[in-house]
CSV table of C-alpha atoms and ligand atoms in Angstrom, one decimal:
chain,number,residue,atom,x,y,z
A,1009,MET,CA,11.4,108.1,-39.5
A,1010,GLU,CA,13.0,106.0,-42.1
A,1011,ALA,CA,10.8,103.4,-43.8
A,1012,ILE,CA,11.8,99.9,-43.1
A,1013,GLN,CA,13.0,98.1,-46.2
A,1014,LYS,CA,10.6,95.1,-46.2
A,1015,LYS,CA,12.2,91.7,-46.5
A,1016,ASP,CA,10.7,88.6,-48.1
A,1017,ILE,CA,9.8,86.6,-45.0
A,1018,ARG,CA,10.1,83.3,-46.8
A,1019,LYS,CA,13.9,83.9,-47.2
A,1020,LEU,CA,14.2,83.3,-43.4
A,1021,SER,CA,14.8,79.8,-42.1
A,1022,LEU,CA,12.8,78.6,-39.1
A,1023,ALA,CA,15.8,79.3,-36.8
A,1024,GLN,CA,16.1,82.9,-38.2
A,1025,LEU,CA,12.4,83.5,-37.7
A,1026,GLU,CA,12.7,82.2,-34.1
A,1027,GLU,CA,15.5,84.7,-33.5
A,1028,PHE,CA,13.4,87.5,-35.0
A,1029,PHE,CA,10.5,86.7,-32.6
A,1030,LEU,CA,12.8,86.5,-29.6
A,1031,ALA,CA,14.3,89.8,-30.5
A,1032,GLN,CA,10.8,91.3,-30.6
A,1033,GLY,CA,10.3,90.1,-27.1
A,1034,ASP,CA,7.8,87.4,-28.3
A,1035,LYS,CA,7.7,83.7,-27.8
A,1036,LYS,CA,9.9,81.3,-29.8
A,1037,PHE,CA,7.0,79.1,-30.8
A,1038,ARG,CA,5.3,82.0,-32.6
A,1039,ALA,CA,7.9,81.4,-35.3
A,1040,LYS,CA,6.8,77.9,-35.9
A,1041,GLN,CA,3.2,79.0,-36.1
A,1042,VAL,CA,4.0,81.6,-38.7
A,1043,TYR,CA,6.4,79.3,-40.6
A,1044,GLU,CA,3.6,76.7,-40.9
A,1045,TRP,CA,1.2,79.3,-42.3
A,1046,LEU,CA,3.9,80.4,-44.8
A,1047,TRP,CA,5.0,76.9,-46.0
A,1048,ASN,CA,2.5,74.2,-45.1
A,1049,LYS,CA,-0.6,76.4,-45.7
A,1050,SER,CA,1.1,78.6,-48.4
A,1051,LEU,CA,-0.7,81.7,-47.2
A,1052,LYS,CA,-0.2,84.8,-49.3
A,1053,ASN,CA,-1.0,87.4,-46.7
A,1054,PHE,CA,-0.6,87.9,-42.9
A,1055,ASP,CA,-4.2,88.6,-42.2
A,1056,GLU,CA,-5.2,85.0,-42.7
A,1057,MET,CA,-2.9,83.8,-40.0
A,1058,SER,CA,-5.8,83.2,-37.6
A,1059,ASN,CA,-3.9,82.0,-34.6
A,1060,ILE,CA,-1.6,85.1,-34.6
A,1061,SER,CA,-2.8,88.2,-32.8
A,1062,LEU,CA,-3.8,91.3,-34.8
A,1063,SER,CA,-0.9,93.3,-33.3
A,1064,THR,CA,1.7,90.7,-34.2
A,1065,ARG,CA,0.3,90.5,-37.7
A,1066,GLU,CA,0.5,94.3,-38.0
A,1067,MET,CA,4.1,94.1,-36.7
A,1068,LEU,CA,5.0,91.5,-39.3
A,1069,LYS,CA,3.5,93.6,-42.1
A,1070,THR,CA,5.8,96.5,-41.2
A,1071,HIS,CA,8.9,94.2,-41.5
A,1072,PHE,CA,8.1,91.7,-44.2
A,1073,GLU,CA,6.3,90.9,-47.4
A,1074,ILE,CA,5.3,87.5,-48.8
A,1075,ASN,CA,6.4,87.1,-52.4
A,1076,HIS,CA,4.6,84.4,-54.4
A,1077,ILE,CA,4.7,83.1,-57.9
A,1078,LEU,CA,1.6,83.7,-60.0
A,1079,VAL,CA,0.2,81.2,-62.4
A,1080,ASP,CA,-0.2,83.4,-65.4
A,1081,LEU,CA,-1.6,81.0,-67.9
A,1082,MET,CA,-2.9,77.5,-67.5
A,1083,GLN,CA,-3.3,75.2,-70.5
A,1084,HIS,CA,-5.1,71.9,-70.6
A,1085,SER,CA,-4.0,69.1,-72.9
A,1086,SER,CA,-6.5,66.7,-74.4
A,1087,ASP,CA,-4.7,63.9,-72.5
A,1088,GLY,CA,-5.3,65.7,-69.1
A,1089,THR,CA,-1.9,67.2,-68.8
A,1090,ILE,CA,-1.9,70.8,-67.5
A,1091,LYS,CA,0.9,73.3,-68.2
A,1092,ASN,CA,1.3,76.4,-66.0
A,1093,ALA,CA,3.2,79.4,-67.2
A,1094,VAL,CA,4.4,80.8,-63.9
A,1095,LYS,CA,5.3,84.5,-63.4
A,1096,LEU,CA,8.1,85.2,-61.0
A,1097,TYR,CA,8.6,88.3,-58.9
A,1098,ASP,CA,10.8,89.9,-61.6
A,1099,ASN,CA,8.2,89.1,-64.3
A,1100,LYS,CA,10.3,86.3,-65.7
A,1101,ILE,CA,8.4,83.2,-66.8
A,1102,VAL,CA,9.0,79.5,-66.2
A,1103,GLU,CA,6.8,76.5,-66.9
A,1104,SER,CA,5.6,73.6,-64.8
A,1105,VAL,CA,3.5,70.6,-65.8
A,1106,LEU,CA,0.9,68.4,-64.1
A,1107,ILE,CA,1.0,64.9,-65.5
A,1108,PRO,CA,-1.9,62.6,-64.5
A,1109,THR,CA,-1.8,58.8,-65.0
A,1110,THR,CA,-4.2,56.3,-63.5
A,1111,LYS,CA,-1.9,55.7,-60.5
A,1112,ARG,CA,0.0,59.0,-60.1
A,1113,ILE,CA,-0.2,62.7,-60.4
A,1114,THR,CA,3.3,64.0,-61.1
A,1115,ALA,CA,4.5,67.6,-60.9
A,1116,CYS,CA,7.3,68.4,-63.3
A,1117,VAL,CA,9.0,71.6,-62.1
A,1118,SER,CA,11.6,74.0,-63.4
A,1119,SER,CA,14.8,74.9,-61.5
A,1120,GLN,CA,16.2,77.7,-63.7
A,1121,VAL,CA,14.8,80.4,-66.0
A,1122,GLY,CA,16.1,79.0,-69.3
A,1123,CYS,CA,19.1,76.7,-69.4
A,1124,SER,CA,22.8,77.0,-70.1
A,1125,LEU,CA,23.5,73.5,-71.4
A,1126,ASP,CA,22.8,73.7,-75.2
A,1127,CYS,CA,21.5,70.2,-75.7
A,1128,ASN,CA,20.7,70.6,-79.3
A,1129,PHE,CA,17.4,68.7,-79.4
A,1130,CYS,CA,15.9,70.7,-76.5
A,1131,ALA,CA,13.7,73.7,-76.8
A,1132,THR,CA,14.6,75.1,-73.4
A,1133,ALA,CA,18.2,75.4,-74.6
A,1134,ARG,CA,17.2,78.0,-77.0
A,1135,LEU,CA,16.3,80.3,-74.2
A,1136,LYS,CA,19.8,80.3,-72.7
A,1137,ARG,CA,20.1,80.6,-68.9
A,1138,MET,CA,18.7,83.8,-67.4
A,1139,ARG,CA,18.8,83.0,-63.7
A,1140,ASN,CA,18.5,80.4,-61.0
A,1141,LEU,CA,15.1,79.9,-59.2
A,1142,ASN,CA,14.9,80.6,-55.5
A,1143,PRO,CA,13.8,77.8,-53.2
A,1144,ASP,CA,10.4,79.4,-52.7
A,1145,GLU,CA,9.9,79.7,-56.4
A,1146,ILE,CA,10.5,76.0,-56.8
A,1147,TYR,CA,8.3,75.1,-53.8
A,1148,ASP,CA,5.5,77.3,-55.1
A,1149,GLN,CA,5.4,75.5,-58.4
A,1150,VAL,CA,4.8,72.3,-56.5
A,1151,VAL,CA,2.0,73.9,-54.4
A,1152,ALA,CA,0.3,75.3,-57.5
A,1153,ILE,CA,0.2,71.8,-59.0
A,1154,LYS,CA,-0.8,70.1,-55.8
A,1155,ASP,CA,-3.8,72.5,-55.7
A,1156,GLU,CA,-4.6,71.8,-59.3
A,1157,ALA,CA,-4.5,68.1,-58.7
A,1158,GLU,CA,-7.1,68.5,-56.0
A,1159,THR,CA,-9.3,70.9,-58.0
A,1160,TYR,CA,-9.2,69.2,-61.4
A,1161,PHE,CA,-8.7,65.5,-60.4
A,1162,GLN,CA,-9.8,65.3,-56.7
A,1163,ARG,CA,-6.5,63.5,-56.1
A,1164,PRO,CA,-3.4,64.2,-54.2
A,1165,LEU,CA,-0.1,65.0,-55.8
A,1166,THR,CA,2.0,61.8,-55.6
A,1167,ASN,CA,5.4,62.6,-57.3
A,1168,ILE,CA,7.7,65.4,-58.2
A,1169,VAL,CA,10.2,65.4,-61.0
A,1170,PHE,CA,12.8,68.1,-61.6
A,1171,MET,CA,12.5,67.7,-65.4
A,1172,GLY,CA,11.2,71.1,-66.3
A,1173,MET,CA,13.3,74.0,-67.5
A,1174,GLY,CA,16.9,74.2,-66.4
A,1175,GLU,CA,19.6,72.0,-64.9
A,1176,PRO,CA,18.8,71.3,-61.2
A,1177,LEU,CA,22.4,70.4,-60.3
A,1178,LEU,CA,23.6,73.8,-61.5
A,1179,ASN,CA,21.3,75.4,-59.0
A,1180,TYR,CA,22.3,72.9,-56.4
A,1181,ALA,CA,21.8,74.7,-53.1
A,1182,ASN,CA,18.4,76.2,-54.0
A,1183,VAL,CA,17.1,72.9,-55.3
A,1184,LEU,CA,18.2,71.0,-52.2
A,1185,GLU,CA,16.6,73.7,-50.0
A,1186,ALA,CA,13.3,73.5,-51.9
A,1187,ILE,CA,13.4,69.7,-51.5
A,1188,ASP,CA,14.1,70.1,-47.8
A,1189,LYS,CA,10.9,72.2,-47.5
A,1190,ILE,CA,8.9,69.9,-49.7
A,1191,THR,CA,9.8,66.9,-47.5
A,1192,SER,CA,9.7,68.6,-44.1
A,1193,PRO,CA,6.6,68.3,-41.9
A,1194,GLU,CA,6.3,72.1,-41.7
A,1195,GLY,CA,6.3,72.1,-45.5
A,1196,LEU,CA,4.5,69.5,-47.6
A,1197,GLY,CA,5.7,66.4,-45.8
A,1198,MET,CA,6.3,64.4,-49.0
A,1199,ALA,CA,8.5,61.4,-49.0
A,1200,PRO,CA,11.9,61.9,-50.6
A,1201,ARG,CA,11.5,58.7,-52.6
A,1202,ARG,CA,8.6,60.4,-54.5
A,1203,ILE,CA,11.0,63.0,-55.8
A,1204,THR,CA,13.3,62.6,-58.8
A,1205,VAL,CA,16.0,65.0,-59.8
A,1206,SER,CA,17.1,64.8,-63.4
A,1207,THR,CA,20.5,65.8,-64.6
A,1208,VAL,CA,22.3,66.2,-67.9
A,1209,GLY,CA,25.2,64.4,-66.0
A,1210,VAL,CA,27.2,67.0,-64.2
A,1211,THR,CA,29.6,64.5,-62.6
A,1212,LYS,CA,31.0,66.8,-59.9
A,1213,MET,CA,27.6,67.5,-58.6
A,1214,ILE,CA,26.5,63.9,-58.8
A,1215,ARG,CA,29.4,63.2,-56.4
A,1216,LYS,CA,28.2,66.0,-54.2
A,1217,LEU,CA,24.7,64.5,-54.1
A,1218,ALA,CA,26.3,61.3,-53.0
A,1219,ASP,CA,28.4,63.0,-50.3
A,1220,ASP,CA,25.3,64.8,-49.1
A,1221,GLU,CA,23.6,61.4,-48.8
A,1222,VAL,CA,20.3,62.6,-50.3
A,1223,ARG,CA,17.3,60.4,-50.2
A,1224,PHE,CA,15.6,61.3,-53.4
A,1225,ASN,CA,16.0,59.6,-56.8
A,1226,LEU,CA,18.4,60.5,-59.5
A,1227,ALA,CA,17.7,60.4,-63.2
A,1228,VAL,CA,20.4,61.0,-65.9
A,1229,SER,CA,19.6,62.2,-69.4
A,1230,LEU,CA,22.0,59.8,-71.2
A,1231,HIS,CA,20.8,59.6,-74.8
A,1232,SER,CA,24.0,57.8,-75.8
A,1233,ALA,CA,26.7,55.8,-74.1
A,1234,ILE,CA,29.1,56.5,-76.9
A,1235,ASN,CA,31.2,59.7,-76.4
A,1236,GLU,CA,31.2,60.8,-80.0
A,1237,THR,CA,27.4,60.6,-80.3
A,1238,ARG,CA,26.7,62.0,-76.9
A,1239,SER,CA,29.0,65.0,-77.5
A,1240,ARG,CA,27.2,65.8,-80.7
A,1241,LEU,CA,23.9,65.8,-78.8
A,1242,MET,CA,25.0,67.3,-75.6
A,1243,PRO,CA,28.0,69.6,-75.4
A,1244,ILE,CA,28.3,68.9,-71.6
A,1245,ASN,CA,29.7,65.5,-72.6
A,1246,ASP,CA,33.0,67.1,-73.8
A,1247,SER,CA,33.9,68.1,-70.2
A,1248,ASN,CA,31.9,65.2,-68.5
A,1249,PRO,CA,32.5,62.2,-70.8
A,1250,VAL,CA,30.7,58.9,-70.5
A,1251,GLU,CA,33.5,57.1,-68.5
A,1252,GLU,CA,33.6,59.9,-65.9
A,1253,LEU,CA,29.8,59.9,-65.7
A,1254,GLY,CA,30.0,56.1,-65.0
A,1255,GLU,CA,32.5,56.7,-62.3
A,1256,SER,CA,30.4,59.4,-60.6
A,1257,LEU,CA,27.4,57.1,-60.7
A,1258,LYS,CA,29.4,54.3,-59.1
A,1259,TYR,CA,30.3,56.7,-56.3
A,1260,TRP,CA,26.6,57.7,-56.1
A,1261,TYR,CA,25.5,54.1,-55.7
A,1262,GLU,CA,28.2,53.2,-53.2
A,1263,LYS,CA,27.0,56.1,-50.9
A,1264,THR,CA,23.3,56.0,-51.4
A,1265,LYS,CA,22.5,52.5,-52.6
A,1266,ARG,CA,19.8,54.0,-54.9
A,1267,LYS,CA,19.5,52.9,-58.4
A,1268,VAL,CA,19.5,55.4,-61.3
A,1269,THR,CA,17.1,55.9,-64.2
A,1270,TYR,CA,18.5,56.7,-67.6
A,1271,GLU,CA,16.4,58.9,-69.9
A,1272,TYR,CA,17.1,58.0,-73.5
A,1273,VAL,CA,15.6,59.2,-76.8
A,1274,ILE,CA,16.3,57.1,-79.9
A,1275,TRP,CA,16.7,59.3,-83.0
A,1276,GLU,CA,16.7,58.0,-86.6
A,1277,GLY,CA,20.2,57.8,-88.0
A,1278,ILE,CA,21.9,59.0,-84.8
A,1279,ASN,CA,21.6,56.3,-82.2
A,1280,ASP,CA,19.1,53.8,-83.6
A,1281,ASP,CA,21.6,51.0,-84.4
A,1282,GLU,CA,22.6,47.9,-82.4
A,1283,ARG,CA,26.0,49.3,-81.6
A,1284,HIS,CA,24.4,52.1,-79.6
A,1285,ALA,CA,21.9,49.8,-77.9
A,1286,ARG,CA,24.7,47.5,-76.8
A,1287,ALA,CA,26.7,50.4,-75.5
A,1288,LEU,CA,23.7,51.4,-73.5
A,1289,ALA,CA,23.3,47.9,-72.1
A,1290,LYS,CA,26.9,47.9,-71.1
A,1291,PHE,CA,26.6,51.3,-69.4
A,1292,CYS,CA,23.5,50.0,-67.5
A,1293,LYS,CA,25.7,47.3,-65.9
A,1294,ILE,CA,27.8,49.8,-64.0
A,1295,ILE,CA,25.2,50.2,-61.2
A,1296,PRO,CA,21.7,49.0,-60.8
A,1297,SER,CA,19.6,51.0,-63.1
A,1298,LYS,CA,16.6,51.1,-65.4
A,1299,VAL,CA,15.9,52.9,-68.7
A,1300,ASN,CA,13.1,55.1,-69.8
A,1301,LEU,CA,13.0,55.2,-73.6
A,1302,ILE,CA,11.3,58.5,-74.1
A,1303,GLN,CA,9.7,59.6,-77.3
A,1304,TYR,CA,11.2,62.5,-79.2
A,1305,ASN,CA,9.1,65.6,-79.2
A,1306,PRO,CA,9.9,67.6,-82.3
A,1307,ILE,CA,10.8,71.2,-81.5
A,1308,ASP,CA,11.4,72.4,-85.0
A,1309,GLU,CA,12.0,71.2,-88.5
A,1310,GLY,CA,15.6,70.4,-87.7
A,1311,GLU,CA,17.8,67.3,-88.1
A,1312,PHE,CA,16.1,65.2,-85.4
A,1313,ARG,CA,13.5,62.6,-86.0
A,1314,GLN,CA,12.1,59.9,-83.7
A,1315,ALA,CA,13.4,56.5,-84.6
A,1316,LYS,CA,11.2,53.9,-86.2
A,1317,GLN,CA,9.3,51.4,-84.0
A,1318,GLU,CA,11.7,48.6,-85.1
A,1319,ALA,CA,14.6,50.5,-83.5
A,1320,VAL,CA,12.7,51.0,-80.3
A,1321,ASP,CA,11.8,47.3,-80.2
A,1322,MET,CA,15.5,46.4,-80.9
A,1323,TYR,CA,16.6,48.5,-77.9
A,1324,VAL,CA,14.1,46.8,-75.7
A,1325,ARG,CA,15.2,43.4,-76.9
A,1326,VAL,CA,18.9,44.1,-76.4
A,1327,LEU,CA,18.3,45.6,-72.9
A,1328,GLU,CA,15.9,42.9,-71.7
A,1329,SER,CA,18.2,40.1,-72.9
A,1330,GLN,CA,20.7,41.5,-70.5
A,1331,GLY,CA,18.2,41.7,-67.6
A,1332,ILE,CA,17.8,45.5,-67.8
A,1333,ILE,CA,14.4,47.0,-67.2
A,1334,ALA,CA,13.4,49.3,-70.1
A,1335,LYS,CA,10.1,51.1,-70.3
A,1336,VAL,CA,8.9,52.9,-73.4
A,1337,ARG,CA,7.3,56.2,-72.3
A,1338,LYS,CA,4.5,57.8,-74.2
A,1339,SER,CA,4.7,61.5,-74.7
A,1340,ARG,CA,2.3,63.6,-72.7
A,1341,GLY,CA,0.9,67.1,-73.3
A,1342,GLN,CA,2.4,67.5,-76.8
A,1343,ASP,CA,-0.6,69.5,-78.1
A,1344,ILE,CA,0.2,72.3,-75.6
A,1345,ASP,CA,4.0,72.0,-75.9
A,1346,ALA,CA,4.2,70.6,-72.4
A,1347,ALA,CA,6.2,67.4,-73.3
A,1348,CYS,CA,9.8,66.8,-72.4
A,1349,GLY,CA,12.1,69.3,-74.1
A,1350,GLN,CA,9.2,71.5,-75.3
A,1351,LEU,CA,9.2,74.0,-72.4
A,1352,ALA,CA,10.2,77.3,-74.0
A,1353,ASN,CA,7.7,79.9,-73.0
A,1354,LYS,CA,6.2,79.8,-76.4
A,1355,ASN,CA,3.2,81.8,-75.4
A,1356,GLU,CA,5.3,84.6,-73.9
A,1357,VAL,CA,7.4,84.8,-77.1
A,1358,GLY,CA,4.2,84.8,-79.2
A,1359,GLU,CA,2.8,87.6,-77.1
A,1360,LEU,CA,5.9,89.6,-77.4
A,1361,ASN,CA,5.9,89.2,-81.2
A,1362,THR,CA,2.4,90.4,-81.6
A,1363,ASN,CA,2.9,93.5,-79.4
B,792,SAH,N1,18.5,69.5,-67.3
B,792,SAH,C1,17.9,68.3,-66.8
B,792,SAH,C2,16.5,68.5,-66.5
B,792,SAH,C3,15.6,68.6,-67.7
B,792,SAH,S1,14.8,67.1,-67.9
B,792,SAH,C4,18.2,67.1,-67.6
B,792,SAH,O1,18.7,67.3,-68.7
B,792,SAH,O2,18.0,66.0,-67.2
B,792,SAH,C5,14.1,67.2,-69.5
B,792,SAH,C6,14.3,65.8,-70.2
B,792,SAH,O3,13.7,65.9,-71.5
B,792,SAH,C7,15.7,65.4,-70.3
B,792,SAH,O4,15.9,64.0,-70.2
B,792,SAH,C8,16.0,65.8,-71.8
B,792,SAH,O5,17.1,65.2,-72.3
B,792,SAH,C9,14.7,65.5,-72.4
B,792,SAH,N2,14.4,66.2,-73.7
B,792,SAH,C10,14.9,67.4,-74.0
B,792,SAH,N3,14.4,67.7,-75.2
B,792,SAH,C11,13.6,66.7,-75.6
B,792,SAH,C12,12.8,66.5,-76.8
B,792,SAH,N4,12.7,67.4,-77.7
B,792,SAH,N5,12.1,65.4,-76.8
B,792,SAH,C13,12.1,64.5,-75.8
B,792,SAH,N6,12.9,64.6,-74.7
B,792,SAH,C14,13.6,65.7,-74.6
């Protein structure tokens, strides 16, 4: 007899699982029971599915396997931030971060192994893009952080941001499927408004999000509202310039009525002058929005330096004088390279070097 090639059961939708059970001469509702064990309870083996009969469990084992990510290394920052190095089924590594504040526990998750975008201030860009993450690999990162929130903080996970490695809008279908699972009652039942997807500004995909009428939040890594500067920082701006970005965001707002958050780093000698601050304020008028001024996290000895406090104060003044909300964000987890733009599998590289 030929051995059955085992499939990853979590690749099946609920409808496909229902079909499978019906084809086996079993009841349709069995699928929902198994599906809840797989997603809501995140079980890693069939034997723990206590309301499923032994014979059904054995049958499932002959057809399927359950692939799961593995948290390979967990690092704790002095500020409470936790960084997970997550090993995937093909031994590739991505990173995710738990960020605790007094009010929230946020999971920052990766959507790709590496990144293709070449933003020249970001450590992840140095890795290049190796592959897209599957929906379950994204979902599992969230579950790992949810468990850590309960274990280390005795608090629930409150928010999810797609601000780890990779460009979520270039892995569109898988990211949306993961979010679907995260928000569905059979999954984690989280409210979409607690989820934020951050993009470098892929205008075509921002329009697609709008057409799909998604209910989560959108953040855009802007860093400059002046083409010349933005192209220098982020090569994506050559094909997706500031004006087009503005147009796509207008479209987003018309369809979703959701405001956007702009992420913005101020660098010395690059965008720390009033001309850039005023251009940002003007861009912010396109649709309702707010600005997160994030601190630069040095990734090497290169050309980039965080701007002086006076420049940050000047930005806040210019923005606030025009009624735009601007928040200055402190960096978290810098001592373990867990801060924005620092995710680069440093430990893995270190290990490889010493072997
Ligand atoms: N590709 C998506 C998701 C990554 S989010 C995006 O670009 O939005 C990571 C955020 O950290 C982005 O806003 C990015 O611009 C910012 N970032 C990258 N490198 C950084 C660094 N060295 N210091 C501070 N922020 C950085």
